[in-house]
PDB file of C-alpha atoms in Angstrom:
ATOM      1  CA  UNK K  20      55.287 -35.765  32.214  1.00 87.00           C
ATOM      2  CA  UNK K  21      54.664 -33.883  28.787  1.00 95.00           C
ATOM      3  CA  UNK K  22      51.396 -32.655  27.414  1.00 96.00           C
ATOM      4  CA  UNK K  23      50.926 -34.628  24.612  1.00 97.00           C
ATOM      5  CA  UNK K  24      48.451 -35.908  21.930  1.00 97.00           C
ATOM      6  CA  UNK K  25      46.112 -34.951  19.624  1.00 97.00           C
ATOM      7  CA  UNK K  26      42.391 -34.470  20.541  1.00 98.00           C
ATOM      8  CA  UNK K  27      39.215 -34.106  18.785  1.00 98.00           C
ATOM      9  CA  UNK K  28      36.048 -31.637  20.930  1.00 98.00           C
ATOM     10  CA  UNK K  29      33.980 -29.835  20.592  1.00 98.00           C
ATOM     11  CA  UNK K  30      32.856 -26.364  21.786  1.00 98.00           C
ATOM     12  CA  UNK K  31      29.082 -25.762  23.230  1.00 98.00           C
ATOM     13  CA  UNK K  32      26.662 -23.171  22.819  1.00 98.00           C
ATOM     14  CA  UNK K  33      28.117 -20.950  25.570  1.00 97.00           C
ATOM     15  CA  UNK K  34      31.919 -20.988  24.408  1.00 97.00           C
ATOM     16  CA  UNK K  35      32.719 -23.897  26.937  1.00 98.00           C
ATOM     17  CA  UNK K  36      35.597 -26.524  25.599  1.00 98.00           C
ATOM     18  CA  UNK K  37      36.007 -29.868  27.374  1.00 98.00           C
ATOM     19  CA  UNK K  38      39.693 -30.559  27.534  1.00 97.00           C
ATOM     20  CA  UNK K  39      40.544 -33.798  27.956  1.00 97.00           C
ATOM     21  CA  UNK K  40      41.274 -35.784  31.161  1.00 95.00           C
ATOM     22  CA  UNK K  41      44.774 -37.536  30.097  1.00 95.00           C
ATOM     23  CA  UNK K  42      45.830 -33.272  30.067  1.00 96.00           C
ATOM     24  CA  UNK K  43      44.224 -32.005  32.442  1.00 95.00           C
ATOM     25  CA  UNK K  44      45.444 -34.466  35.218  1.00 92.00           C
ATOM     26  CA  UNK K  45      49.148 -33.101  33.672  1.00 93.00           C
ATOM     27  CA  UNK K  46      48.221 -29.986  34.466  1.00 91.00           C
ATOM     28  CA  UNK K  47      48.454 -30.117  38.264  1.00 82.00           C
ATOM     29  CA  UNK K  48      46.157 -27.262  38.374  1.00 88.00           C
ATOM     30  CA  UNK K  49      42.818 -25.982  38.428  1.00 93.00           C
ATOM     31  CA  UNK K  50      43.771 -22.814  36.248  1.00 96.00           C
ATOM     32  CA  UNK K  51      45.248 -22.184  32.751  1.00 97.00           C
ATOM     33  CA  UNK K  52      46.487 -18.698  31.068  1.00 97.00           C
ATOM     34  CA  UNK K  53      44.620 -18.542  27.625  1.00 97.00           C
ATOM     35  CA  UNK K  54      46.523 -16.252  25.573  1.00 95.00           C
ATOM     36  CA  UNK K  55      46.866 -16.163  21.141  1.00 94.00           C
ATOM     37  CA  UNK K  56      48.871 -18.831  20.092  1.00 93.00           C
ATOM     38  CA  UNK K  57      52.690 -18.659  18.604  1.00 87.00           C
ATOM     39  CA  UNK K  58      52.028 -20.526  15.173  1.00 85.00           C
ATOM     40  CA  UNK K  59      49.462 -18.560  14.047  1.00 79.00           C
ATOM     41  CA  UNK K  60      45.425 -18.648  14.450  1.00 92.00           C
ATOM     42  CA  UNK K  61      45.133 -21.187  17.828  1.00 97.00           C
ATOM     43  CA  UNK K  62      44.728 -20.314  21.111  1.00 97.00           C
ATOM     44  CA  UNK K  63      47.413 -21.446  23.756  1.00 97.00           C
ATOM     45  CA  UNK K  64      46.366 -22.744  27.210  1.00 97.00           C
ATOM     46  CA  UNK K  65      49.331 -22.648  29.719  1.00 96.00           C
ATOM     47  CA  UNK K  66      49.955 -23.697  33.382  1.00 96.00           C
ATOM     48  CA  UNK K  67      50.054 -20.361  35.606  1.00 95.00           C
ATOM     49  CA  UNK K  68      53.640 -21.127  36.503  1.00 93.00           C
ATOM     50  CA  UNK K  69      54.996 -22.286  33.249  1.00 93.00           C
ATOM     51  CA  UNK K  70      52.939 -19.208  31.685  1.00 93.00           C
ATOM     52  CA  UNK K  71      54.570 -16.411  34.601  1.00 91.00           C
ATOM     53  CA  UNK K  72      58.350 -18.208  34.416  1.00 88.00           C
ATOM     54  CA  UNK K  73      59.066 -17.941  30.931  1.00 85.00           C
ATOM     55  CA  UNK K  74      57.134 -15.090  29.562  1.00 84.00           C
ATOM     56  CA  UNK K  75      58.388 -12.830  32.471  1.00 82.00           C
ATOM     57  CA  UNK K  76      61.945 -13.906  31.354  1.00 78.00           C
ATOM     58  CA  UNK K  77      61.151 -13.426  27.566  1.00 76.00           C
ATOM     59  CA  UNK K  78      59.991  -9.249  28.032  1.00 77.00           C
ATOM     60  CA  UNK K  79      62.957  -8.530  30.951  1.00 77.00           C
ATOM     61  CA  UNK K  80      65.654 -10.691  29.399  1.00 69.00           C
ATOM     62  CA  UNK K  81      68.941 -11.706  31.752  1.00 70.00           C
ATOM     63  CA  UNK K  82      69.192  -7.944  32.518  1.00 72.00           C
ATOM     64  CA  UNK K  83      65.876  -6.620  32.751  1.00 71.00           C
ATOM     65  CA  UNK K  84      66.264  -4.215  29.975  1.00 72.00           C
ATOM     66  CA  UNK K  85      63.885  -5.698  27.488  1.00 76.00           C
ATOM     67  CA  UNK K  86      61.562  -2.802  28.423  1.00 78.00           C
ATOM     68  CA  UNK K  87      63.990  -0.814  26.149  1.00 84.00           C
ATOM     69  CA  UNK K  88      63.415  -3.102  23.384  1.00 82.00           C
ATOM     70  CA  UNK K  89      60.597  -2.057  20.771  1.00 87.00           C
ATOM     71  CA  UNK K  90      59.922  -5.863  19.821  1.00 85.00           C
ATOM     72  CA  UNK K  91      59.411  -6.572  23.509  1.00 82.00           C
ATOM     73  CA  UNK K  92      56.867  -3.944  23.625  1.00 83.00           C
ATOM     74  CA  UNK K  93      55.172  -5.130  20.575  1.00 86.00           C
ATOM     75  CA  UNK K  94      54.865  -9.213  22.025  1.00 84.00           C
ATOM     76  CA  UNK K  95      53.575  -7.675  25.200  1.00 84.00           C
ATOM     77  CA  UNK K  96      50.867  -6.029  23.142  1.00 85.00           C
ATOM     78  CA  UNK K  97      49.966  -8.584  21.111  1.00 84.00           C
ATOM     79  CA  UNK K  98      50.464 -11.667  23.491  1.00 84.00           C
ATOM     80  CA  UNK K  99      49.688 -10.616  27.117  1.00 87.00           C
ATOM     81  CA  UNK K 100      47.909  -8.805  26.736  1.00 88.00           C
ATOM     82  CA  UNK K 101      45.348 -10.852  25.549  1.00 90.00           C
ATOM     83  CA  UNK K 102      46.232 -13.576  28.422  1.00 94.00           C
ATOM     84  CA  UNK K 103      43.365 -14.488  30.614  1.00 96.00           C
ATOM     85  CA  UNK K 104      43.315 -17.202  33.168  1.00 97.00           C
ATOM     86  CA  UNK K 105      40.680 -19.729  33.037  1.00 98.00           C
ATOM     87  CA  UNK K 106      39.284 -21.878  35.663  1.00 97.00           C
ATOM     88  CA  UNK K 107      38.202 -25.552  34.781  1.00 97.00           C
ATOM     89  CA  UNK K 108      34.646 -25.933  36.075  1.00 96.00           C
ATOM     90  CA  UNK K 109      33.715 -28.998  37.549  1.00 95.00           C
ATOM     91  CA  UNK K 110      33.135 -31.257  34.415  1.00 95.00           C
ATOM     92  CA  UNK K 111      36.633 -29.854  33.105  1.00 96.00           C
ATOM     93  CA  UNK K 112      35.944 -27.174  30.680  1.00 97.00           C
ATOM     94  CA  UNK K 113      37.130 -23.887  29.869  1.00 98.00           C
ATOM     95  CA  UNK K 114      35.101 -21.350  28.726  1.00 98.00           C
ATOM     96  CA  UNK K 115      37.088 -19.903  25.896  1.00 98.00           C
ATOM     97  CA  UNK K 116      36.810 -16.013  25.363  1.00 97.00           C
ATOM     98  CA  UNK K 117      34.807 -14.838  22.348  1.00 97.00           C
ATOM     99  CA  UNK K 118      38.042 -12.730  21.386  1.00 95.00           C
ATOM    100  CA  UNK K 119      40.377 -15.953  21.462  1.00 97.00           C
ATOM    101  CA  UNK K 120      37.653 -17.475  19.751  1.00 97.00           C
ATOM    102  CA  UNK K 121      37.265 -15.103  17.109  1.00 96.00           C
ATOM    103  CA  UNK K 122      41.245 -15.035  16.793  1.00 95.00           C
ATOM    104  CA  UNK K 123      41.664 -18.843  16.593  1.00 97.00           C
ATOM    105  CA  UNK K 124      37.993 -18.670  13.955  1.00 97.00           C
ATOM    106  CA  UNK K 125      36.621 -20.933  16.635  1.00 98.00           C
ATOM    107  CA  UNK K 126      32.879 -20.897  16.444  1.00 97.00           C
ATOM    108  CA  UNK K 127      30.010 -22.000  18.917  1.00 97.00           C
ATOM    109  CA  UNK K 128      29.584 -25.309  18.832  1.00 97.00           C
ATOM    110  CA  UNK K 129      32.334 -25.915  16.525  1.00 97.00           C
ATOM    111  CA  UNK K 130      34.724 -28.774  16.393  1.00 98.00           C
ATOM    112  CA  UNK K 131      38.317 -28.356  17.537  1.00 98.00           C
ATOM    113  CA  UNK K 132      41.780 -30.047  16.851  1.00 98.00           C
ATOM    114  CA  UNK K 133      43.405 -29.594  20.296  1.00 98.00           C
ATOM    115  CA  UNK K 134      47.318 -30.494  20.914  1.00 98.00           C
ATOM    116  CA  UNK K 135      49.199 -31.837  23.936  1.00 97.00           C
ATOM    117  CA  UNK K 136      52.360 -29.314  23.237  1.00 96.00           C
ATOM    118  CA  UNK K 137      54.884 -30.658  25.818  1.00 96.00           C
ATOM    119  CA  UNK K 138      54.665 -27.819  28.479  1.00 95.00           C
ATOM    120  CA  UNK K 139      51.538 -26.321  27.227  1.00 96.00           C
ATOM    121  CA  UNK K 140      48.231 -26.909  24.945  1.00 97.00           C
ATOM    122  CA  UNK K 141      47.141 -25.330  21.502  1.00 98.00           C
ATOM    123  CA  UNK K 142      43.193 -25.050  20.957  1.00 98.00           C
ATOM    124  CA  UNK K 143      43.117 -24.983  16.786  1.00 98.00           C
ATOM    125  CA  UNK K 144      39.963 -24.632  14.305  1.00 98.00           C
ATOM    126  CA  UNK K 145      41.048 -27.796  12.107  1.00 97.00           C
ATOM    127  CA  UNK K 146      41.204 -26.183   8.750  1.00 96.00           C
ATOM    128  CA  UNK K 147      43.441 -24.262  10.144  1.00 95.00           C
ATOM    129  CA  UNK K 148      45.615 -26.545  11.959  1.00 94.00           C
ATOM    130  CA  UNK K 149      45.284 -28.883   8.201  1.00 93.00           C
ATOM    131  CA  UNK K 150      46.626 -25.703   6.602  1.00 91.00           C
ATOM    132  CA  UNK K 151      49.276 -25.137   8.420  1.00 89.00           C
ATOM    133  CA  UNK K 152      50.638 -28.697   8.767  1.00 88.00           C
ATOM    134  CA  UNK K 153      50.419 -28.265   4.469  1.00 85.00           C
ATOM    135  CA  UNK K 154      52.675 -25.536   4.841  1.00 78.00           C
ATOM    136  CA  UNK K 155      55.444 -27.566   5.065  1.00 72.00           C
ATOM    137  CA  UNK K 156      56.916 -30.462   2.961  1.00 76.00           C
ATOM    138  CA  UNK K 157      60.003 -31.199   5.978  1.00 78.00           C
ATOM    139  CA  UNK K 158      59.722 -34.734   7.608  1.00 81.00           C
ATOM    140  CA  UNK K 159      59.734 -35.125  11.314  1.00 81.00           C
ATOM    141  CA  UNK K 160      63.876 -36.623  10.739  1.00 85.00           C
ATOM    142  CA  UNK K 161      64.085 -33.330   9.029  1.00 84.00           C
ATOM    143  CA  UNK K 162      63.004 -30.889  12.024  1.00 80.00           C
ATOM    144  CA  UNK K 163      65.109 -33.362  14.350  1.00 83.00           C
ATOM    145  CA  UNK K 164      67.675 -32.782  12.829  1.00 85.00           C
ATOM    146  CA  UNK K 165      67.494 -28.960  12.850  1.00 83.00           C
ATOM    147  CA  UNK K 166      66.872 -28.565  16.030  1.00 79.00           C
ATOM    148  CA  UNK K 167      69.988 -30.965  17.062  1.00 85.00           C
ATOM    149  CA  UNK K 168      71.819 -28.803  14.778  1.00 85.00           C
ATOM    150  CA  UNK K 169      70.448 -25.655  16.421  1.00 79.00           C
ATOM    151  CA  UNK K 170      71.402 -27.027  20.541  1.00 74.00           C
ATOM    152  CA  UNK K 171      74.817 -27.769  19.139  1.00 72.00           C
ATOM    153  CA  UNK K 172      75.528 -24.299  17.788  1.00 64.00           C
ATOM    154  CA  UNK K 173      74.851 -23.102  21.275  1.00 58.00           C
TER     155      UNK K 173
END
């Protein structure tokens, strides 16, 4: 099954985030990779294998020559490399690190918008996640549509 849904949590004193049952149980493990998210300021939780499977594909490509590729450089830099895998503790938090944190403009004890993603989960501050929603004015039959578009070009 997907990750999906939209939470509301918040983060304690020590940097801890509860994530919520209904995605953890998706999860099928006790570990996430924590790593700066793709839209902008969040932070993206993934499951180990999901995380190692397609990010090992995206920097050596079908014929492992990525490492020749400036632009694969640069997203190693500034994606794995801040990776970091969490353990859930045993009332199902996280603790998020401070740099993520800082990233995302998470603060202690700070409310979160957090996002069931499909294969993975985005941790967002929620003026941020309001903002970037605002960006844009395309409906959902919009984006559907694009991204039909995009799989039949293919």
């Amino acid at each position: 099954m997907l990750l999906t849904g939209e939470y509301i949590n918040k983060v304690d004193e020590k940097g801890r985030l509860m994530i919520p049952a209904r995605l953890r149980s998706l999860l099928s493990s006790s570990q996430v990779i924590a790593t700066k998210g793709l839209d902008g300021s969040c932070v993206a939780l993934f499951p180990p294998d999901y995380f190692d499977k397609t990010f090992s594909f995206a920097i050596s490509g079908n014929d492992g020559m990525q490492i020749f590729s400036p632009e694969a450089r640069m997203f190693t830099r500034r994606f794995l490399s801040s990776s970091q895998p969490l353990d859930f503790d045993s009332s199902g938090r996280v603790n998020l690190p401070q740099s993520l944190r800082s990233y995302a403009g998470i603060g202690l004890k700070s409310e979160v918008t957090i996002l069931g993603m499909g294969n993975y989960i985005e941790i967002w501050a929620p003026e941020k996640y309001e903002e970037l929603m605002g960006q844009s004015e395309v409906s959902i039959s919009e984006l559907g549509q694009a991204l039909a578009a995009n799989k039949r070009g293919m």
